[in-house]
mmCIF file with all atom_site columns, C-alpha atoms in Angstrom:
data_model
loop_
_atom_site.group_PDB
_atom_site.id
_atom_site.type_symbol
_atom_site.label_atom_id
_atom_site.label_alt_id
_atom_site.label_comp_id
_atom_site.label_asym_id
_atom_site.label_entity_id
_atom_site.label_seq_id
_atom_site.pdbx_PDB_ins_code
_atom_site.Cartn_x
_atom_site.Cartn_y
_atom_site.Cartn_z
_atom_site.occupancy
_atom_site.B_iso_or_equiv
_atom_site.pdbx_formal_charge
_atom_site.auth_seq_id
_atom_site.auth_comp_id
_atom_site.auth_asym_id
_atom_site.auth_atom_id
_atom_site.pdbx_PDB_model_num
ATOM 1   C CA . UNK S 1 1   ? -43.406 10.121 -14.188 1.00 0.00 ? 17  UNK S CA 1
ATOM 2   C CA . UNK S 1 2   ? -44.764 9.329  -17.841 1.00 0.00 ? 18  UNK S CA 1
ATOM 3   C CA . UNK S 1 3   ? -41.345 10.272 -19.176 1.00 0.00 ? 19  UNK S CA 1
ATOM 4   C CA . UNK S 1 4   ? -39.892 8.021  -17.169 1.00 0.00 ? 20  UNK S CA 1
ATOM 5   C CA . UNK S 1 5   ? -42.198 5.320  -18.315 1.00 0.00 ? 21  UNK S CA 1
ATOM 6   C CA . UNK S 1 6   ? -41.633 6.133  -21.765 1.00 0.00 ? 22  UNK S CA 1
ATOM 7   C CA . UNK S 1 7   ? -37.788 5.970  -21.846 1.00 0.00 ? 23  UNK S CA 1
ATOM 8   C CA . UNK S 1 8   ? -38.280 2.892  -20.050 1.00 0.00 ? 24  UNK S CA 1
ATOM 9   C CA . UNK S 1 9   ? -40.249 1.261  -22.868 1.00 0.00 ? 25  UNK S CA 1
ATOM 10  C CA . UNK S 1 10  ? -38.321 3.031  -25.534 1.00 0.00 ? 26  UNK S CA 1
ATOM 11  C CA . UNK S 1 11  ? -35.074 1.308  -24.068 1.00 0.00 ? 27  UNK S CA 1
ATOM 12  C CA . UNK S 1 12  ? -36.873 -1.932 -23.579 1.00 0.00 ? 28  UNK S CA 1
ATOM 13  C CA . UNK S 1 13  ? -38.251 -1.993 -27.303 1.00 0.00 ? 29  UNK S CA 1
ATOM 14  C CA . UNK S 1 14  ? -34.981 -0.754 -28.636 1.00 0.00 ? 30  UNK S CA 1
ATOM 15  C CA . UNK S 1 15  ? -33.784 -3.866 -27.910 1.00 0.00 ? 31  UNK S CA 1
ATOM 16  C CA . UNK S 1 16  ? -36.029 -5.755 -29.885 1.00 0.00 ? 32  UNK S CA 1
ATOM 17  C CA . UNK S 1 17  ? -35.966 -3.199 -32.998 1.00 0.00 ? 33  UNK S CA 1
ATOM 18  C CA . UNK S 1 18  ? -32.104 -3.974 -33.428 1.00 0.00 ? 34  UNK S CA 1
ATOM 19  C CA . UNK S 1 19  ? -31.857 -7.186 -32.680 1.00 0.00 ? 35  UNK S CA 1
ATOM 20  C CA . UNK S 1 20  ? -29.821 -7.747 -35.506 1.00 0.00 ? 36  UNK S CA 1
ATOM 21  C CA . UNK S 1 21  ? -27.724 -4.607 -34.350 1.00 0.00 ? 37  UNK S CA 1
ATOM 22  C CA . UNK S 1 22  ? -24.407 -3.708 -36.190 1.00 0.00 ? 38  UNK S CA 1
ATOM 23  C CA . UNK S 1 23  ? -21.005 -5.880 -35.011 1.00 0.00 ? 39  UNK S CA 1
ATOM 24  C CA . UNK S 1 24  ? -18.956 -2.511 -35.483 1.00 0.00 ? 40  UNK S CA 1
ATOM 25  C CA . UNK S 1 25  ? -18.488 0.537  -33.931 1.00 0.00 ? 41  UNK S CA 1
ATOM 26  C CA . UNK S 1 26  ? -20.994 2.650  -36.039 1.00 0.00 ? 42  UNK S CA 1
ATOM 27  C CA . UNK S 1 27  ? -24.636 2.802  -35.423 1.00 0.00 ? 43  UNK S CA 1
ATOM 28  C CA . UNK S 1 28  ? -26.128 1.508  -39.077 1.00 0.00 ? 44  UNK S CA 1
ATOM 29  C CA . UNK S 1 29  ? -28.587 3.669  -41.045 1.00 0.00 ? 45  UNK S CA 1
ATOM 30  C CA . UNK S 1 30  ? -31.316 0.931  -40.252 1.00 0.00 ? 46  UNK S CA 1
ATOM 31  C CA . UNK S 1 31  ? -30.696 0.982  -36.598 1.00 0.00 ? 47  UNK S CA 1
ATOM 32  C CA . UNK S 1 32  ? -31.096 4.626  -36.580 1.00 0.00 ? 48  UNK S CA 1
ATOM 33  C CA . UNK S 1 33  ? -34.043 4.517  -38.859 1.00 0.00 ? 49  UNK S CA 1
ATOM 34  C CA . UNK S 1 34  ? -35.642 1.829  -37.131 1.00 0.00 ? 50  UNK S CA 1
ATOM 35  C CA . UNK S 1 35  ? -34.995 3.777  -33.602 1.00 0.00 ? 51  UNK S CA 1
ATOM 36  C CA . UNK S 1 36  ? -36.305 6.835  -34.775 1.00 0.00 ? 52  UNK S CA 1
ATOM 37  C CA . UNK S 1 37  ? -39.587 5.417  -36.058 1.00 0.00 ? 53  UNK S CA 1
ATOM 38  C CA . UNK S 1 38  ? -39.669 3.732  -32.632 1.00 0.00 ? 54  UNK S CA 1
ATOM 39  C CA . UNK S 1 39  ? -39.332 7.074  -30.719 1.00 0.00 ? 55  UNK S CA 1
ATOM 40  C CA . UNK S 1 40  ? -41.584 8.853  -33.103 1.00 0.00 ? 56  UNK S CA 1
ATOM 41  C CA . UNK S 1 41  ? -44.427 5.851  -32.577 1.00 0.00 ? 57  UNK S CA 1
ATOM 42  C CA . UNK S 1 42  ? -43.866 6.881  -28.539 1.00 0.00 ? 58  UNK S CA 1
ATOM 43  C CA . UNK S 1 43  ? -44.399 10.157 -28.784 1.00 0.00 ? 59  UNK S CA 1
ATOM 44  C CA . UNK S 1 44  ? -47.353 10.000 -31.277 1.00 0.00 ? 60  UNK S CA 1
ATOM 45  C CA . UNK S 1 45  ? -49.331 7.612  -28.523 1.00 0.00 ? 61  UNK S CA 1
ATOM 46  C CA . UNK S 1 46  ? -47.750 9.928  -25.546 1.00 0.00 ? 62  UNK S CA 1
ATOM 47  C CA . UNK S 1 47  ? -49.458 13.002 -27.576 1.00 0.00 ? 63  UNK S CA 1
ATOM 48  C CA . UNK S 1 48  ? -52.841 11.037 -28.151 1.00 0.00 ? 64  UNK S CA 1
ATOM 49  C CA . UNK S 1 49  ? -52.729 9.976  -24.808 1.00 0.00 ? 65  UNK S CA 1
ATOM 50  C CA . UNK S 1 50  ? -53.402 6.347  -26.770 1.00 0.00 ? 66  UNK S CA 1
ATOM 51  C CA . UNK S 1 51  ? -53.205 3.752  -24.131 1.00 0.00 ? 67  UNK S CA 1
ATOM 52  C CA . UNK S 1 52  ? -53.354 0.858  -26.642 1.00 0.00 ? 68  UNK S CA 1
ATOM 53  C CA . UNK S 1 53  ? -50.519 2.086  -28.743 1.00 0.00 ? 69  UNK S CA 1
ATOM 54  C CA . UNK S 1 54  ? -48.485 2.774  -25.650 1.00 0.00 ? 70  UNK S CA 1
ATOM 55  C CA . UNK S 1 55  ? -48.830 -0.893 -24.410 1.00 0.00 ? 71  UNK S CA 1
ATOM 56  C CA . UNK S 1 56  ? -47.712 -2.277 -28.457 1.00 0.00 ? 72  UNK S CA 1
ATOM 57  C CA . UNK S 1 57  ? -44.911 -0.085 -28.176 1.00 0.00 ? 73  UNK S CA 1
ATOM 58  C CA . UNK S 1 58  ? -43.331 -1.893 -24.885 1.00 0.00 ? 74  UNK S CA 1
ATOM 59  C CA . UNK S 1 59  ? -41.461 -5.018 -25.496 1.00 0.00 ? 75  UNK S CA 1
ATOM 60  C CA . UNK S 1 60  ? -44.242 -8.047 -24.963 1.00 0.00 ? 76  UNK S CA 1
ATOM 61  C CA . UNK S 1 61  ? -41.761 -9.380 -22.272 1.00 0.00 ? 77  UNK S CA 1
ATOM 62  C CA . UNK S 1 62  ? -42.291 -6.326 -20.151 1.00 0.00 ? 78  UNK S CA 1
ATOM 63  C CA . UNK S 1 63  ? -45.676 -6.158 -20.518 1.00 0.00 ? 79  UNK S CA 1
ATOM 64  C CA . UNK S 1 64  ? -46.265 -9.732 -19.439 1.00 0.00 ? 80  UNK S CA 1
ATOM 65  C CA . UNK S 1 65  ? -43.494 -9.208 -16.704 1.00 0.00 ? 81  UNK S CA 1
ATOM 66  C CA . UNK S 1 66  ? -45.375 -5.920 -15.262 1.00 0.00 ? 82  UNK S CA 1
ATOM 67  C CA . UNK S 1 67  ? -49.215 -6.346 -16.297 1.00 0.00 ? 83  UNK S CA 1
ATOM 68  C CA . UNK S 1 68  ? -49.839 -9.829 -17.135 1.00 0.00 ? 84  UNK S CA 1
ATOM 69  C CA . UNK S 1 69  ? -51.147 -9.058 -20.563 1.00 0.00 ? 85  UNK S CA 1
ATOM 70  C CA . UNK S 1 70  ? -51.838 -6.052 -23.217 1.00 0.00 ? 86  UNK S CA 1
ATOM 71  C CA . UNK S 1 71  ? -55.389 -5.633 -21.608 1.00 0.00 ? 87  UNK S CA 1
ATOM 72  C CA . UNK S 1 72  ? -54.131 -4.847 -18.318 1.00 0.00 ? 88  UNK S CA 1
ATOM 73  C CA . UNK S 1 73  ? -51.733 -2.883 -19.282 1.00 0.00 ? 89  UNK S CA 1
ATOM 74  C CA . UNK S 1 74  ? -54.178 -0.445 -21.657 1.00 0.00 ? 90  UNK S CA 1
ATOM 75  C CA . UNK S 1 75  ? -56.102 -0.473 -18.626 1.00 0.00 ? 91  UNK S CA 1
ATOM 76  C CA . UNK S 1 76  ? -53.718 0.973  -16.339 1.00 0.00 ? 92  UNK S CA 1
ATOM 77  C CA . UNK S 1 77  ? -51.722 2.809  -19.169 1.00 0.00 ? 93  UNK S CA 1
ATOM 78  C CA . UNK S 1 78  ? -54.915 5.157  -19.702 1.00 0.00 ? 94  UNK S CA 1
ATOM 79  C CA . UNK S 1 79  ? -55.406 6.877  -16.467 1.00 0.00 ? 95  UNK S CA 1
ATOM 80  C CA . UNK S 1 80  ? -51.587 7.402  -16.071 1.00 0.00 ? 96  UNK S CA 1
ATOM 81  C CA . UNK S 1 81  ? -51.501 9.019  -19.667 1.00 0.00 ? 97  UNK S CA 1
ATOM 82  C CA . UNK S 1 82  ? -54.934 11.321 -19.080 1.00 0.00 ? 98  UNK S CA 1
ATOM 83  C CA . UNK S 1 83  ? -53.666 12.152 -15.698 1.00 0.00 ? 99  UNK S CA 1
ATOM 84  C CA . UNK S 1 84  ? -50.097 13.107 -16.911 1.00 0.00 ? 100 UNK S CA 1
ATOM 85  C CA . UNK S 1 85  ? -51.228 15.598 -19.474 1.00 0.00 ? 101 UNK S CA 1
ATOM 86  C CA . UNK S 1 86  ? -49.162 17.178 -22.276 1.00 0.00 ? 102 UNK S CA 1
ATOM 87  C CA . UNK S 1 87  ? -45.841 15.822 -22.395 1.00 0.00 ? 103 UNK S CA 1
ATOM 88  C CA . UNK S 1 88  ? -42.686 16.832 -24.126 1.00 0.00 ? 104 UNK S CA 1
ATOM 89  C CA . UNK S 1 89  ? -41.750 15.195 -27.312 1.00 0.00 ? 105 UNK S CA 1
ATOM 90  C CA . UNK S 1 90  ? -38.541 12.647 -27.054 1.00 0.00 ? 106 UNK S CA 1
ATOM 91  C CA . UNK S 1 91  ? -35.820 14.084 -29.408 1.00 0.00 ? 107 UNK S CA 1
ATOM 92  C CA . UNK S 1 92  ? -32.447 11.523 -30.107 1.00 0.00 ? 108 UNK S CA 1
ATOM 93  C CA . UNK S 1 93  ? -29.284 13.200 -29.517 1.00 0.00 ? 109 UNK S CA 1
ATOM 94  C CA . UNK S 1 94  ? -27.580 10.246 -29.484 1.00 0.00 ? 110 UNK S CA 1
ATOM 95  C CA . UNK S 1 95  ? -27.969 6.327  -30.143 1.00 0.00 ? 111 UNK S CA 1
ATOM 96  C CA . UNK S 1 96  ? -25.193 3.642  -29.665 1.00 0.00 ? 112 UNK S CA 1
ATOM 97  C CA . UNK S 1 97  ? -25.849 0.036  -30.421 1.00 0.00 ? 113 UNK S CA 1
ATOM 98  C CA . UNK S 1 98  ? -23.941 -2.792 -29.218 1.00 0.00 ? 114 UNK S CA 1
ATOM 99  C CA . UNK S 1 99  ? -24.933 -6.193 -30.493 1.00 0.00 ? 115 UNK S CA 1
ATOM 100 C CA . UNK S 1 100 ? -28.354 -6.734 -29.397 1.00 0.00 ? 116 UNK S CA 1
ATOM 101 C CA . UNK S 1 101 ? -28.352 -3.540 -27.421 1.00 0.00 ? 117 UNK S CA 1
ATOM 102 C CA . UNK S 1 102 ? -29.128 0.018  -27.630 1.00 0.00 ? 118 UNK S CA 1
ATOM 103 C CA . UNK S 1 103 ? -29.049 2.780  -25.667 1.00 0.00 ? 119 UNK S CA 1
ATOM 104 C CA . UNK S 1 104 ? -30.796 6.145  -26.709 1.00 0.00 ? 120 UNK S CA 1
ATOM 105 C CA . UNK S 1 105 ? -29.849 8.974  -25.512 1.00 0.00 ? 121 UNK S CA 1
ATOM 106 C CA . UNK S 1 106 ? -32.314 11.894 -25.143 1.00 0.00 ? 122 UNK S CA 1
#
């Protein structure tokens, strides 16, 4: 289930990290870059089991749309991440951006 979540907020947040996102066909290096950092931030809190850093990492949108604010969302984030134990790290095999859009493949 906590993968689940996490591609979920790695998709959602993707969209803010390349907002800017290239016109063209090609991915840019600072998509990728700025993707990768964002996937490597997930799985850092997923390892820690850090509840806090989970919630930053899910676009503010979704977290006012699902918890009402970052508290209740650390809150209920904890539990699920203590309860979910270790989890496999997200590797990128493939990322595609589209204007505003990206979608990570994993």
């Amino acid at each position: 289930m906590l993968r689940k979540v996490a591609i979920c907020a790695v998709l959602a947040t993707a969209m803010v990290v390349v907002g800017c996102g290239s016109s063209g066909d090609e991915t840019s290096e600072e998509d990728t870059q700025a993707i990768t950092e964002l996937v490597d931030d997930l799985n850092r809190a997923t390892q820690d089991k850090d509840a806090s850093a989970f919630c930053l990492i899910i676009q503010p949108s979704a977290v006012e749309e699902t918890f009402l604010d970052i508290d209740r969302c650390v809150r209920e984030t904890e539990p699920i991440l203590e309860a979910a134990g270790e989890q496999p790290q997200l590797e990128i095999e493939n990322i595609e951006v589209d204007g505003d859009l990206a979608k990570v493949t994993f």
